[in-house]
Short mmCIF file of N, CA and C in Angstrom, two decimals:
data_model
loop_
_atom_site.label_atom_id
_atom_site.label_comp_id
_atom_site.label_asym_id
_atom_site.label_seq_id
_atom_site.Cartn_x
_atom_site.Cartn_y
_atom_site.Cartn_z
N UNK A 240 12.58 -31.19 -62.34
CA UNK A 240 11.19 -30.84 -62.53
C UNK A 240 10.81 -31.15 -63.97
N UNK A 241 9.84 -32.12 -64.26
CA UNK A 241 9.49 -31.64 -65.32
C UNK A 241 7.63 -31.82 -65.57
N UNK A 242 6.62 -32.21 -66.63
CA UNK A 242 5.78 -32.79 -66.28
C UNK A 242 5.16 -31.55 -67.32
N UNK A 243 3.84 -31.45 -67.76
CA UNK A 243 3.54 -30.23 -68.68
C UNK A 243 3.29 -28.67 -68.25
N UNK A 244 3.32 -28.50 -67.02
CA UNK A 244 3.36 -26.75 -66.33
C UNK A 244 4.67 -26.31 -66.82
N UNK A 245 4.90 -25.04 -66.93
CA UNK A 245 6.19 -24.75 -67.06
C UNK A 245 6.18 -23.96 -66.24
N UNK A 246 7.36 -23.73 -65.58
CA UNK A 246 8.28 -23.04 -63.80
C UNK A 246 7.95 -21.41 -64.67
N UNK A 247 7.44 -21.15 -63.90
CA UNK A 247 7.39 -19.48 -63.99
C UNK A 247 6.35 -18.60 -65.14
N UNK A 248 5.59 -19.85 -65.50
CA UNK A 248 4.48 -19.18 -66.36
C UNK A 248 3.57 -19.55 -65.66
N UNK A 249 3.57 -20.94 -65.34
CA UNK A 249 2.27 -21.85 -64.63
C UNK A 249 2.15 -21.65 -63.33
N UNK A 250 3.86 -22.17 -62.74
CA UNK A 250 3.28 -21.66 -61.16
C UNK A 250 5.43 -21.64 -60.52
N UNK A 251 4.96 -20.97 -59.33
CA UNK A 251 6.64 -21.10 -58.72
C UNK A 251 6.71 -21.81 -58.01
N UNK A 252 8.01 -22.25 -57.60
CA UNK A 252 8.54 -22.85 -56.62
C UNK A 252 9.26 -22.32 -55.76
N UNK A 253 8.99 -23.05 -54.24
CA UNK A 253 9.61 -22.41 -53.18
C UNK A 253 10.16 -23.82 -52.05
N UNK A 254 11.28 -23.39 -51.66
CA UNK A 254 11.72 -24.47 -50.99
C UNK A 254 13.17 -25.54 -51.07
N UNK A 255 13.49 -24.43 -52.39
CA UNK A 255 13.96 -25.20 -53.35
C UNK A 255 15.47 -24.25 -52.89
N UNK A 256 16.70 -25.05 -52.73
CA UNK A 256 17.84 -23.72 -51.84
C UNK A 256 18.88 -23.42 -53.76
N UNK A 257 18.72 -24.02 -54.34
CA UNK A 257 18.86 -23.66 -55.59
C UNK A 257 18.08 -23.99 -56.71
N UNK A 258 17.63 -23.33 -57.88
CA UNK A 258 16.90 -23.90 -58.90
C UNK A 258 17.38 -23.00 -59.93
N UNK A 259 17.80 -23.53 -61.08
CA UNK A 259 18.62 -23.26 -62.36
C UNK A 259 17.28 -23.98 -63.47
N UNK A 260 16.85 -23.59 -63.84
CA UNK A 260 15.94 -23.97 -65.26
C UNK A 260 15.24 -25.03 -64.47
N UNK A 261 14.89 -26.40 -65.02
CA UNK A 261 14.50 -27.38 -63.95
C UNK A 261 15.43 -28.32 -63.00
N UNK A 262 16.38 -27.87 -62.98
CA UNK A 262 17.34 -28.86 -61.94
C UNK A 262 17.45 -27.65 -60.60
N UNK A 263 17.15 -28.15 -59.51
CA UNK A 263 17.44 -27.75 -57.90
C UNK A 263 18.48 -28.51 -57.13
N UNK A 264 18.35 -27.53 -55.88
CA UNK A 264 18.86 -29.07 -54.81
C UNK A 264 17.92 -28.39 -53.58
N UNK A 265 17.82 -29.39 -52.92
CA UNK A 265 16.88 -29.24 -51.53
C UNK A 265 18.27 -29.71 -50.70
N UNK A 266 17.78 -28.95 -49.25
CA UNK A 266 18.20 -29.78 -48.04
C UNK A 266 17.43 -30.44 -47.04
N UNK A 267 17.72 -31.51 -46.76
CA UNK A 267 16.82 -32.27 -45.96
C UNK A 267 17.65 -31.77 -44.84
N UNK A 268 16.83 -31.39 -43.35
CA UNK A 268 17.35 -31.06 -41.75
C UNK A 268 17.82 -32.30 -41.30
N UNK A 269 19.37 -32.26 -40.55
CA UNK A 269 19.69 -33.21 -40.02
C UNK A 269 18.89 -34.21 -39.38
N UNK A 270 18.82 -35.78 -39.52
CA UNK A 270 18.23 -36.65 -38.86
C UNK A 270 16.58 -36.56 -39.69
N UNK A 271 16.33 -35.93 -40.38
CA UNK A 271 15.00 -35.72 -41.19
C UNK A 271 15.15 -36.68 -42.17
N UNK A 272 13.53 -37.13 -42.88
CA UNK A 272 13.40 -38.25 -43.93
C UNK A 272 12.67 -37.48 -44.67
N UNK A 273 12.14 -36.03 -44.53
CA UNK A 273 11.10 -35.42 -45.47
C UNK A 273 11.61 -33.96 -45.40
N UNK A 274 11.95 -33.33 -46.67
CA UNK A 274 11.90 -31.59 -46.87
C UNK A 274 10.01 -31.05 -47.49
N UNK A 275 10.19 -30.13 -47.86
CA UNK A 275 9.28 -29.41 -48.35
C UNK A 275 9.40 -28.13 -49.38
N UNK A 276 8.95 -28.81 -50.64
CA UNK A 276 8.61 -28.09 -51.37
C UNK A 276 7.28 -27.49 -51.84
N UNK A 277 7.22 -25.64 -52.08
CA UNK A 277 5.70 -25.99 -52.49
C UNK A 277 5.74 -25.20 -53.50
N UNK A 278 4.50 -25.81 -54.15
CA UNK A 278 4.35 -25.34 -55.95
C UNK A 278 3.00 -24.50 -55.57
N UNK A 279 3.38 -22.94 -55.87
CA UNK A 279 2.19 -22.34 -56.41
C UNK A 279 2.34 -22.20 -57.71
N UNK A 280 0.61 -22.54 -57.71
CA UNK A 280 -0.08 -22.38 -59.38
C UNK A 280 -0.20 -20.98 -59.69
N UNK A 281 0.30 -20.15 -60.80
CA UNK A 281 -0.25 -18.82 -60.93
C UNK A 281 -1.54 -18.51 -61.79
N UNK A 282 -1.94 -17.79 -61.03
CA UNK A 282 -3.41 -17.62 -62.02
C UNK A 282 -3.14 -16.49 -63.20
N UNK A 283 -3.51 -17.08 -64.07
CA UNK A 283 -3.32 -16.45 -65.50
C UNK A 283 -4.53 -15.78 -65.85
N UNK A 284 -5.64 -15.99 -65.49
CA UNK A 284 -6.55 -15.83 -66.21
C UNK A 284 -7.38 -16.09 -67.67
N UNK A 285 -6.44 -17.33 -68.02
CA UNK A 285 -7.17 -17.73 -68.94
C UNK A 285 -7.39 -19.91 -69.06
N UNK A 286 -8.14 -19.58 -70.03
CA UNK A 286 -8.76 -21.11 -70.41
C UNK A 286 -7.82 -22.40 -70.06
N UNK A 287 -7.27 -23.41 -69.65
CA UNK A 287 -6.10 -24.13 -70.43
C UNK A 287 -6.91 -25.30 -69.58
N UNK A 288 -6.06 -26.66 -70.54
CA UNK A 288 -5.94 -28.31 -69.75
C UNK A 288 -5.25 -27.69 -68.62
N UNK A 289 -6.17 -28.66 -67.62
CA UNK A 289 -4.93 -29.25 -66.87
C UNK A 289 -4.00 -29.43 -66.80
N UNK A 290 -2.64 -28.92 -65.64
CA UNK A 290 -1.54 -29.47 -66.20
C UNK A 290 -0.75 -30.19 -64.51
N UNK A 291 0.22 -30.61 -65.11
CA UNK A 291 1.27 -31.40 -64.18
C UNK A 291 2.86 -31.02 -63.89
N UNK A 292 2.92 -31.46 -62.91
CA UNK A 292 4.52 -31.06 -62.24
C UNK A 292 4.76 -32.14 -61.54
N UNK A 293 5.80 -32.40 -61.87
CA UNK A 293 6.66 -33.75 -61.58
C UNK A 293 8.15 -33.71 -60.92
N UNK A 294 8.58 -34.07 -59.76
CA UNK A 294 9.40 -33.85 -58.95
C UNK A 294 10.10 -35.00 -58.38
N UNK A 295 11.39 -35.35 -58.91
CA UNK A 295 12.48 -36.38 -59.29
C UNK A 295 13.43 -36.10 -58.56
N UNK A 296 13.54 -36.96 -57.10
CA UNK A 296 15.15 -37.07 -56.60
C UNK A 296 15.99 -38.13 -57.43
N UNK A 297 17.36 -37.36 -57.47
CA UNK A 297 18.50 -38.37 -58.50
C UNK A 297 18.99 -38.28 -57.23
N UNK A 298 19.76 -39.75 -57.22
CA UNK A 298 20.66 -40.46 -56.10
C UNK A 298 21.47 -39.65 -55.80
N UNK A 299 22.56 -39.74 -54.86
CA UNK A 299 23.59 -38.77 -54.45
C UNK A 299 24.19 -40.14 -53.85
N UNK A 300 25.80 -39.56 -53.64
CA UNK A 300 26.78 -40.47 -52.96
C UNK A 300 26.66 -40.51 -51.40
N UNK A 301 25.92 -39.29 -50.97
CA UNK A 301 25.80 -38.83 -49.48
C UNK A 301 24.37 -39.46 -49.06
N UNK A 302 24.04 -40.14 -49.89
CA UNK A 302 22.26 -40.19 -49.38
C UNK A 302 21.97 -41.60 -50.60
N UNK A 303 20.64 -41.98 -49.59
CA UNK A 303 19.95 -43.31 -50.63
C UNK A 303 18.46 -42.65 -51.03
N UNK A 304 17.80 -43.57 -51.79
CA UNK A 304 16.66 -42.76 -52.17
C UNK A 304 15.59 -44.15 -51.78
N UNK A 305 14.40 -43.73 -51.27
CA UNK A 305 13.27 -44.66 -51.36
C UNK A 305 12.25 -44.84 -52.30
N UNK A 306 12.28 -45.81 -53.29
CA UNK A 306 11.36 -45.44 -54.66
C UNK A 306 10.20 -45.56 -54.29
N UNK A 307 8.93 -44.75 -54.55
CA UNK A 307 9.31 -44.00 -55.88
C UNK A 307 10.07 -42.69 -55.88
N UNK A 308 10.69 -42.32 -56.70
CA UNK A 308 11.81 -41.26 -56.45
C UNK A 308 11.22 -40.04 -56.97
N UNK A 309 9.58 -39.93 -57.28
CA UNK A 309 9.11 -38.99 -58.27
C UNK A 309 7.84 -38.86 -57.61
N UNK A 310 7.04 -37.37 -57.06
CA UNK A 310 5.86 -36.99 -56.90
C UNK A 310 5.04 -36.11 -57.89
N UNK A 311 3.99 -36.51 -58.11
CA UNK A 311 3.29 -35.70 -59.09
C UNK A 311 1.95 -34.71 -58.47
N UNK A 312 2.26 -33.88 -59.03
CA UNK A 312 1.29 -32.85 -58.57
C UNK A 312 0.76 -32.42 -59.69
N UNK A 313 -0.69 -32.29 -59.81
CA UNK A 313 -1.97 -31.66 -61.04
C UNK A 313 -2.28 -30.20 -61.00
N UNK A 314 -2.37 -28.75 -61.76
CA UNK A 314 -2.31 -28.02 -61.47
C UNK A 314 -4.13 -27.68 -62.38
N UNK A 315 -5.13 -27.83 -61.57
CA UNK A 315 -6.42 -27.87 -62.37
C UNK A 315 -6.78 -26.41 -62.31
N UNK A 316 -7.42 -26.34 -63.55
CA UNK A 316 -7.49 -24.79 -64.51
C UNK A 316 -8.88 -24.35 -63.74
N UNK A 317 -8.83 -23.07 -62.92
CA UNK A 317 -10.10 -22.91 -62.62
C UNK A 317 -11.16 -21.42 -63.42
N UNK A 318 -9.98 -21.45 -64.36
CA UNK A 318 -10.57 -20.23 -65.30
C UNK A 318 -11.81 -20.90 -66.19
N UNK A 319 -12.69 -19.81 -66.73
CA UNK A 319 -13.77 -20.38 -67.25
C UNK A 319 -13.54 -20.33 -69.04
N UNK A 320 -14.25 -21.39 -69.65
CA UNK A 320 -14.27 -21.34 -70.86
C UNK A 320 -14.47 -20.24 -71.33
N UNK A 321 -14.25 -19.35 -72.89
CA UNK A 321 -14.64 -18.60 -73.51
C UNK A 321 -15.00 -18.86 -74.71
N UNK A 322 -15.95 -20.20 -74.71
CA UNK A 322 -16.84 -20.46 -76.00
C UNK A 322 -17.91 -20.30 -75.46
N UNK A 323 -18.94 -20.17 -76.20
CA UNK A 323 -20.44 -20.16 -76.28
C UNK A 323 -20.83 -20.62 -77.09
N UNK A 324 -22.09 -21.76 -76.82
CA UNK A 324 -22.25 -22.71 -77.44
C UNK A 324 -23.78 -22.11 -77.79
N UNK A 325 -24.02 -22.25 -79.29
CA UNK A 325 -25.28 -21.53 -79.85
C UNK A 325 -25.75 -22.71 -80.53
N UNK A 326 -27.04 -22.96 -80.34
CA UNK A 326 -27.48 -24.32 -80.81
C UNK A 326 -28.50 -23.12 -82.71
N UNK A 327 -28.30 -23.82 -83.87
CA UNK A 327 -28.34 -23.85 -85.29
C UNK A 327 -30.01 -24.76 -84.85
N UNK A 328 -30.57 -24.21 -85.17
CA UNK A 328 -32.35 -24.76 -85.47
C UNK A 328 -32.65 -24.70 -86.68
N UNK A 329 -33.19 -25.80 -87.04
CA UNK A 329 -33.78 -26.02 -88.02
C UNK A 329 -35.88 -25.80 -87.45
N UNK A 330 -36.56 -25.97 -88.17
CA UNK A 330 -38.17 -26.29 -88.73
C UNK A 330 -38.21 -27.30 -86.94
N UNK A 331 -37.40 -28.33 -87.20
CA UNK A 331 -37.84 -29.22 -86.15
C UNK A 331 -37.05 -29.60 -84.72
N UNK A 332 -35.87 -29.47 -85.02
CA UNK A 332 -35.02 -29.42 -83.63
C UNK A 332 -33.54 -28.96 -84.21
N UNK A 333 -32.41 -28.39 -83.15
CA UNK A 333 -31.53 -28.28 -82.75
C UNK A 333 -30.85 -29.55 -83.52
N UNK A 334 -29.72 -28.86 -84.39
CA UNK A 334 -29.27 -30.00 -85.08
C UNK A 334 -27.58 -29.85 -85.49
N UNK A 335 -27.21 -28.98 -84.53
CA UNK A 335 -25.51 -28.55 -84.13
C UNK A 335 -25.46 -27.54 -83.74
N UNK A 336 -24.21 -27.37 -83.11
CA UNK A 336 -23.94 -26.25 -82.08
C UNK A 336 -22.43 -26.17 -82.82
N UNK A 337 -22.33 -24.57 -82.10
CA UNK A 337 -20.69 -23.80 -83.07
C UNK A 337 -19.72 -24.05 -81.24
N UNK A 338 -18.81 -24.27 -81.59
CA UNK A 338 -17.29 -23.97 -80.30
C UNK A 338 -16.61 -23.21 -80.79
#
């Protein structure tokens, strides 16, 4: 795992039959080409970018991999800003605002 969210502030993972810091292992079901992992985002309640999570199979001796070997997932911030933008008047117009 890596990508700019971090595991357990930003959001968890589930699906995952071990996970140690960012390294896991999944099992894929016999005769299967797809597992499932899923990333919840945690809501924090506050301001932030956007962020990302990135999810990397490394080869194994038991298995081949189909590239691309990496899915990316966006974790978009739905908390609201806490600036207020006050527009500075002059005589004739609006001539900057504070963030």
């Amino acid at each position: 795992l890596t990508g700019t969210a971090v595991i357990s502030d930003d959001y968890t993972l589930s699906g995952a039959t071990t996970l140690t810091g960012t390294t896991g292992t999944v099992i894929f079901p016999a005769g299967s080409l797809t597992t499932t992992l899923t990333v919840t985002p945690s809501d924090d309640q506050r301001f932030e970018p956007d962020k990302t999570v990135i999810v990397r199979i490394e080869p194994g001796a038991a298995y081949g991999i189909v590239y691309p070997a990496n899915a990316k997932g966006v974790i978009v911030d739905d908390d609201a800003t806490d600036r207020i933008y006050l527009p500075l008047l002059s005589k004739r117009r609006a001539i900057a605002r504070w963030e």
